[in-house]
Short mmCIF file of C-alpha atoms in Angstrom, two decimals:
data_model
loop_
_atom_site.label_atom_id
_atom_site.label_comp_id
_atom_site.label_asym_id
_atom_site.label_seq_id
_atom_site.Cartn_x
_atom_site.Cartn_y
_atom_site.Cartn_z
CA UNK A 1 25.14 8.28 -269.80
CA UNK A 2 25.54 10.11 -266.66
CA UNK A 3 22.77 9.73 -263.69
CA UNK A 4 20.46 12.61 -263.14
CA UNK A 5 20.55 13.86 -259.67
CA UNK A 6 18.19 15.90 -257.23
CA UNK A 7 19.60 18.78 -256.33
CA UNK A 8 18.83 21.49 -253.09
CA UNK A 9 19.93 24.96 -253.47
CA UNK A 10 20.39 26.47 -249.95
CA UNK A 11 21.12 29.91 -250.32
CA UNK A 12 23.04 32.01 -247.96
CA UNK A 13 22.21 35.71 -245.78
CA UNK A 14 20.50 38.34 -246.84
CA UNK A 15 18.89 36.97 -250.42
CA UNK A 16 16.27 34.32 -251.14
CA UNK A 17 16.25 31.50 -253.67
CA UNK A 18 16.01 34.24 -256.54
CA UNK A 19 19.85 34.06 -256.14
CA UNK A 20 20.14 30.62 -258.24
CA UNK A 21 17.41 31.67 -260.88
CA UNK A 22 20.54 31.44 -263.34
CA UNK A 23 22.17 28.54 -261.90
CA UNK A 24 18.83 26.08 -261.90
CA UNK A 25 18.43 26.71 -266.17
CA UNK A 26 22.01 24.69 -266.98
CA UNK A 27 21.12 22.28 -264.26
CA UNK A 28 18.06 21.53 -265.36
CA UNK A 29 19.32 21.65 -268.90
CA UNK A 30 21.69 18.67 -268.02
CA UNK A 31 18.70 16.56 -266.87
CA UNK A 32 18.58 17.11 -263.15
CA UNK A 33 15.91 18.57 -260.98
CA UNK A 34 16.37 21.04 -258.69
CA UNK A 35 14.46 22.98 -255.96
CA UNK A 36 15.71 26.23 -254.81
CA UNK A 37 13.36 26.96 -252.16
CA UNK A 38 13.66 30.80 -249.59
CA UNK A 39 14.54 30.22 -246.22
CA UNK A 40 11.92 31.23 -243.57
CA UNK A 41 12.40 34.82 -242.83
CA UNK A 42 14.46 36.13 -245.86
CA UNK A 43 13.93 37.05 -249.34
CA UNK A 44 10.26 36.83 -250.27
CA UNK A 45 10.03 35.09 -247.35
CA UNK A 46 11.23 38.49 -245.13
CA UNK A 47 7.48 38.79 -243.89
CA UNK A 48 7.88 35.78 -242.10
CA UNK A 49 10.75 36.70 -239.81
CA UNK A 50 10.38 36.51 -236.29
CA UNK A 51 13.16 36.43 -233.45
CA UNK A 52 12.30 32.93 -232.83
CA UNK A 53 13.43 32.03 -236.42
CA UNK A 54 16.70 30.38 -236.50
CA UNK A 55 19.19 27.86 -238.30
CA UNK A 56 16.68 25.26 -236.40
CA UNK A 57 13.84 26.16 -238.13
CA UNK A 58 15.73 26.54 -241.63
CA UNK A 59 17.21 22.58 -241.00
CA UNK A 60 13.35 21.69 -240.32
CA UNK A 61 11.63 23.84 -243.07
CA UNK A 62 14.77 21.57 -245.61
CA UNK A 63 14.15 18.72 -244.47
CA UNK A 64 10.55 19.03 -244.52
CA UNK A 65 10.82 19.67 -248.38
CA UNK A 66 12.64 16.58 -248.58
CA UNK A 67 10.45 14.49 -247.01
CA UNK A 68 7.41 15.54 -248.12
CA UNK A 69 8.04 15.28 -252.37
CA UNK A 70 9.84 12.10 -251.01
CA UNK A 71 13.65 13.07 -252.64
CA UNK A 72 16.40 10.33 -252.13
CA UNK A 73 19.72 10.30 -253.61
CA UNK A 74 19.92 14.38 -252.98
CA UNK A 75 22.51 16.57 -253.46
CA UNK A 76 22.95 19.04 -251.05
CA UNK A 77 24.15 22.26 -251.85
CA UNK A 78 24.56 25.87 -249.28
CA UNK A 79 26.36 28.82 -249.92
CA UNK A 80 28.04 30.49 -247.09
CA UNK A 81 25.18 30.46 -244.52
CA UNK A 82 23.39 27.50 -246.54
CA UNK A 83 26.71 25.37 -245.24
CA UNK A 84 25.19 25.71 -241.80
CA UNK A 85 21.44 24.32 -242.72
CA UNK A 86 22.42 21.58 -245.08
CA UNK A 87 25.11 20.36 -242.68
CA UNK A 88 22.01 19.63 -240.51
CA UNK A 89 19.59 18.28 -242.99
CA UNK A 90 22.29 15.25 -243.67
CA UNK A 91 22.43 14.87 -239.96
CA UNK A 92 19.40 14.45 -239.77
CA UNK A 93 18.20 12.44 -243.24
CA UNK A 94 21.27 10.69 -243.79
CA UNK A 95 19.77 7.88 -245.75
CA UNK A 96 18.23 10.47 -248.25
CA UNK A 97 21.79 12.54 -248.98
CA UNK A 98 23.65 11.06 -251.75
CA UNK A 99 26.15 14.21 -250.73
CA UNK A 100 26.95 17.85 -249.85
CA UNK A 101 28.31 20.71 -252.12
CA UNK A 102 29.26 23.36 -250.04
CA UNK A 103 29.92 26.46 -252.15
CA UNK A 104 32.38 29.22 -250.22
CA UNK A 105 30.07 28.07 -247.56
CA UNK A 106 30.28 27.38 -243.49
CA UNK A 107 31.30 23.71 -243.09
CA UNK A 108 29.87 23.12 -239.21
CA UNK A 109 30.88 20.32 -236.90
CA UNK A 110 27.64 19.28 -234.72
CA UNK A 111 27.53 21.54 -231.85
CA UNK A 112 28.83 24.37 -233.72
CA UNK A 113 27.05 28.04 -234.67
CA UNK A 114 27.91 29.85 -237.56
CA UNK A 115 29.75 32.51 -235.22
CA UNK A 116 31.97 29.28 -233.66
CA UNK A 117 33.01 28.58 -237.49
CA UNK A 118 34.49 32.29 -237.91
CA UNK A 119 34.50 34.32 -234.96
CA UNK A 120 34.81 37.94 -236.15
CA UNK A 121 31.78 38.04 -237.79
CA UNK A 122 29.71 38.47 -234.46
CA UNK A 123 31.30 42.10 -234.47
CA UNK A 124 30.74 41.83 -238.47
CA UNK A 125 27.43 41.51 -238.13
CA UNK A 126 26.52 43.44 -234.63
CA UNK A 127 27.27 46.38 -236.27
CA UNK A 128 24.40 45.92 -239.08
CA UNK A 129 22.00 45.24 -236.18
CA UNK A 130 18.78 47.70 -237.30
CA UNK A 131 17.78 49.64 -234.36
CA UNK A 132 13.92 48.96 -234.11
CA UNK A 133 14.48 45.13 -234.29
CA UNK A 134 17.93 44.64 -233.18
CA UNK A 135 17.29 40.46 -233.65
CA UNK A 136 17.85 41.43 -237.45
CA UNK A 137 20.94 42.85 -239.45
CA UNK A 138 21.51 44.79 -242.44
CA UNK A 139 22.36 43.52 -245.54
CA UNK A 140 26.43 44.18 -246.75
CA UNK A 141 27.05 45.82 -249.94
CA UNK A 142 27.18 43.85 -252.65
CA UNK A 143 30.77 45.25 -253.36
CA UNK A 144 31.86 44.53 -250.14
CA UNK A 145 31.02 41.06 -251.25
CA UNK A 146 32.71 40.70 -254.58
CA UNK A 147 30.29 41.94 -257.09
CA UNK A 148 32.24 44.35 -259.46
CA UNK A 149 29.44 44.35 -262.24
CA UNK A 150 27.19 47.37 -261.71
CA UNK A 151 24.28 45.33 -263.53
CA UNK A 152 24.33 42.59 -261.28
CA UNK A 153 24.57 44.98 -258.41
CA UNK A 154 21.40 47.17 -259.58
CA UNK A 155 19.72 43.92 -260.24
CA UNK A 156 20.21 41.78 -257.07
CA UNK A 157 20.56 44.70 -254.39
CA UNK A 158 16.75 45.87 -254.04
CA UNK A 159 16.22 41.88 -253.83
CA UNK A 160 18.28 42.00 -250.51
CA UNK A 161 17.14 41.73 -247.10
CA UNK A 162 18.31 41.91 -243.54
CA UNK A 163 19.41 38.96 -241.55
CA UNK A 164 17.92 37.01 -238.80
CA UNK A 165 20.64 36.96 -235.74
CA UNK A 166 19.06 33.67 -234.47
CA UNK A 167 19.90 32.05 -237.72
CA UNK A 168 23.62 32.93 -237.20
CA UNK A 169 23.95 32.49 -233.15
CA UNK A 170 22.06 29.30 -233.03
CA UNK A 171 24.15 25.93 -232.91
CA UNK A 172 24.03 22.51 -235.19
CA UNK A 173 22.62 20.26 -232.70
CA UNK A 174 25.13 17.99 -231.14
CA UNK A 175 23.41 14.62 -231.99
CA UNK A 176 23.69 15.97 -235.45
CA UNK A 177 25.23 12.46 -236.92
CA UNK A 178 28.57 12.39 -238.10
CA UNK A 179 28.72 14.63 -241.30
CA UNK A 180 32.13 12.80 -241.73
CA UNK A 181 30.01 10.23 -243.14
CA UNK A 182 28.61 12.07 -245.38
CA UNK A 183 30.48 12.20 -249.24
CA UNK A 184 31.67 16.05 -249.12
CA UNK A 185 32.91 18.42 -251.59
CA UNK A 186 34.20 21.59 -251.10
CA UNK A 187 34.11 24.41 -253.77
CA UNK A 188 36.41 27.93 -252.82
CA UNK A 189 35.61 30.99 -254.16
CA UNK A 190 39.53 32.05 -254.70
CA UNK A 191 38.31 35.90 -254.59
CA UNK A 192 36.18 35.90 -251.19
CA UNK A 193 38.80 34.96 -248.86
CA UNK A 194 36.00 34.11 -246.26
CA UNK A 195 36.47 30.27 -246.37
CA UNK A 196 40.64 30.04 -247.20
CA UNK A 197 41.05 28.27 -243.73
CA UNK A 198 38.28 26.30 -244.20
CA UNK A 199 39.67 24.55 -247.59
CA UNK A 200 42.98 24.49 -246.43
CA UNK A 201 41.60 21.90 -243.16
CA UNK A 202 38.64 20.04 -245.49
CA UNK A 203 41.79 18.72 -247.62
CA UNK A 204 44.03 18.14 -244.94
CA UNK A 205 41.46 15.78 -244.19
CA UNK A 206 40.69 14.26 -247.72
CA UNK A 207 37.75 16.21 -248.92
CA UNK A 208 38.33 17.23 -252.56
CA UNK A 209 38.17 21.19 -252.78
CA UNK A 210 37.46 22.66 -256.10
CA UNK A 211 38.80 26.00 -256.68
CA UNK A 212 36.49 28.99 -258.76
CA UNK A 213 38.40 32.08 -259.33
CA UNK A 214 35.44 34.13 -258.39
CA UNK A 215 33.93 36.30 -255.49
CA UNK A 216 31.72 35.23 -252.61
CA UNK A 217 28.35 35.57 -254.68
CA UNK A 218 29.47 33.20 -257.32
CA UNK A 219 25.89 32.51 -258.28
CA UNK A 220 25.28 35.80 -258.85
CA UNK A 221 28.48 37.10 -261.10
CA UNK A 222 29.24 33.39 -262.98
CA UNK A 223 25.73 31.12 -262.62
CA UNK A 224 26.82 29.19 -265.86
CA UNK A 225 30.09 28.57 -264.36
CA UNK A 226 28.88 27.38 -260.95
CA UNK A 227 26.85 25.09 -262.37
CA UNK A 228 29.05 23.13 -264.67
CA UNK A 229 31.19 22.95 -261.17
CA UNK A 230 28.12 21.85 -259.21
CA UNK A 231 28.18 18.87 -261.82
CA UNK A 232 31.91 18.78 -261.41
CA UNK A 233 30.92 18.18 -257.83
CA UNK A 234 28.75 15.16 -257.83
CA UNK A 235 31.51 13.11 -260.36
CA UNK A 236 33.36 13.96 -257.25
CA UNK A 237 31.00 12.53 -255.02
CA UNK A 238 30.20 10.19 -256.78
CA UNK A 239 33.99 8.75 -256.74
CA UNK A 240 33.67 9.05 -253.30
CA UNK A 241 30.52 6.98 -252.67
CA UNK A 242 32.20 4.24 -255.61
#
């Protein structure tokens, strides 16, 4: 009978934690609870941003959640920006994280921003800067992204919202404990090229890498599918941790 896990859905830019409403059903299904909470500043949460907010405050507002409803054994999971706050969560709450699941996601060393992980996307994003509050950027198009399916697109884009540059720009803390520690799987999005260099150095260093034959947004175009890889994920980590 297999164990049923906690899971964290950290979501990435420019959505909220709407964007695994059809991933958390076919966890949940298979026994395991999960939270899915909206970073400070995004989504729902948009009302809340301020310059000040930043991947610091996302790594706090996780690990508070954590914490407070007492979760051990977690599984960790960020897409693409999410890489960068759940890398610091385990850094911090080590003895809580049974593992990370980073989906087509930033995979940060300590000391590292988003913007140190891939470069270009300080231009990337610079030019989606909103004039009035230039500490923000613009959503991308959800094409632009990997979302053929006009449904999905006239669904999810009015539930998109514009960036916080602090969240991006701001570095994993150094004394961030070494995430080499910490079990690791790697799933790549075969379709959003964004994280090909980053799977091709996670297993020259051991870390299992499970390949979808999707688009970026992968919770957005295939939930179902991303989910019975999510539990694909923890066998993995759990192999590692045996």
């Amino acid at each position: 009978m297999k164990t049923s896990r906690t899971y964290v859905l950290v979501h990435g830019s420019f959505v909220g934690g709407w964007c695994w409403s059809r991933v958390v059903p076919p966890l949940e299904a298979a026994g395991h609870e999960v939270y899915a909470p909206t970073l400070t500043g995004v989504g729902e949460r948009a009302g809340e941003a301020t310059p000040e907010v930043g991947l610091l405050a996302h790594i706090d507002q996780i690990t508070g959640l954590v914490e407070v409803n007492d979760l051990r054994d977690v599984v960790l999971v960020g897409h693409s920006y999410g890489g960068m706050v759940v890398a610091g969560v385990a850094g911090r709450i080590p003895e809580r994280i049974a593992g990370i699941v980073y989906v087509d996601a930033f995979v940060p060393k300590p000391g590292q921003s988003a913007f140190d992980v891939l470069p270009w996307l300080r231009d990337a994003f610079a030019a989606q800067a909103l004039p009035e509050r230039p500490w923000l950027f613009a959503p991308f198009p959800l094409e632009a992204l990997g979302v053929e399916d006009q449904q999905i697109r006239e669904w999810a884009t009015p539930l998109l919202t514009p960036m916080l540059w602090k969240a991006v720009e701001e570095r994993l803390p150094v004394d961030a404990g070494d995430l080499s520690k910490v079990p690791t799987v790697f799933v790549l999005c075969a379709r959003g090229q964004f994280f090909d260099d980053t799977a091709i150095d996670l297993r020259s260093r051991g870390i299992p890498v499970l390949t979808m034959d999707e688009g970026h947004m992968v919770h957005l175009t295939s939930p179902g599918r991303l989910a019975a890889v999510l539990i694909e994920a923890e066998d993995e980590l759990g192999r590692l941790t045996g």
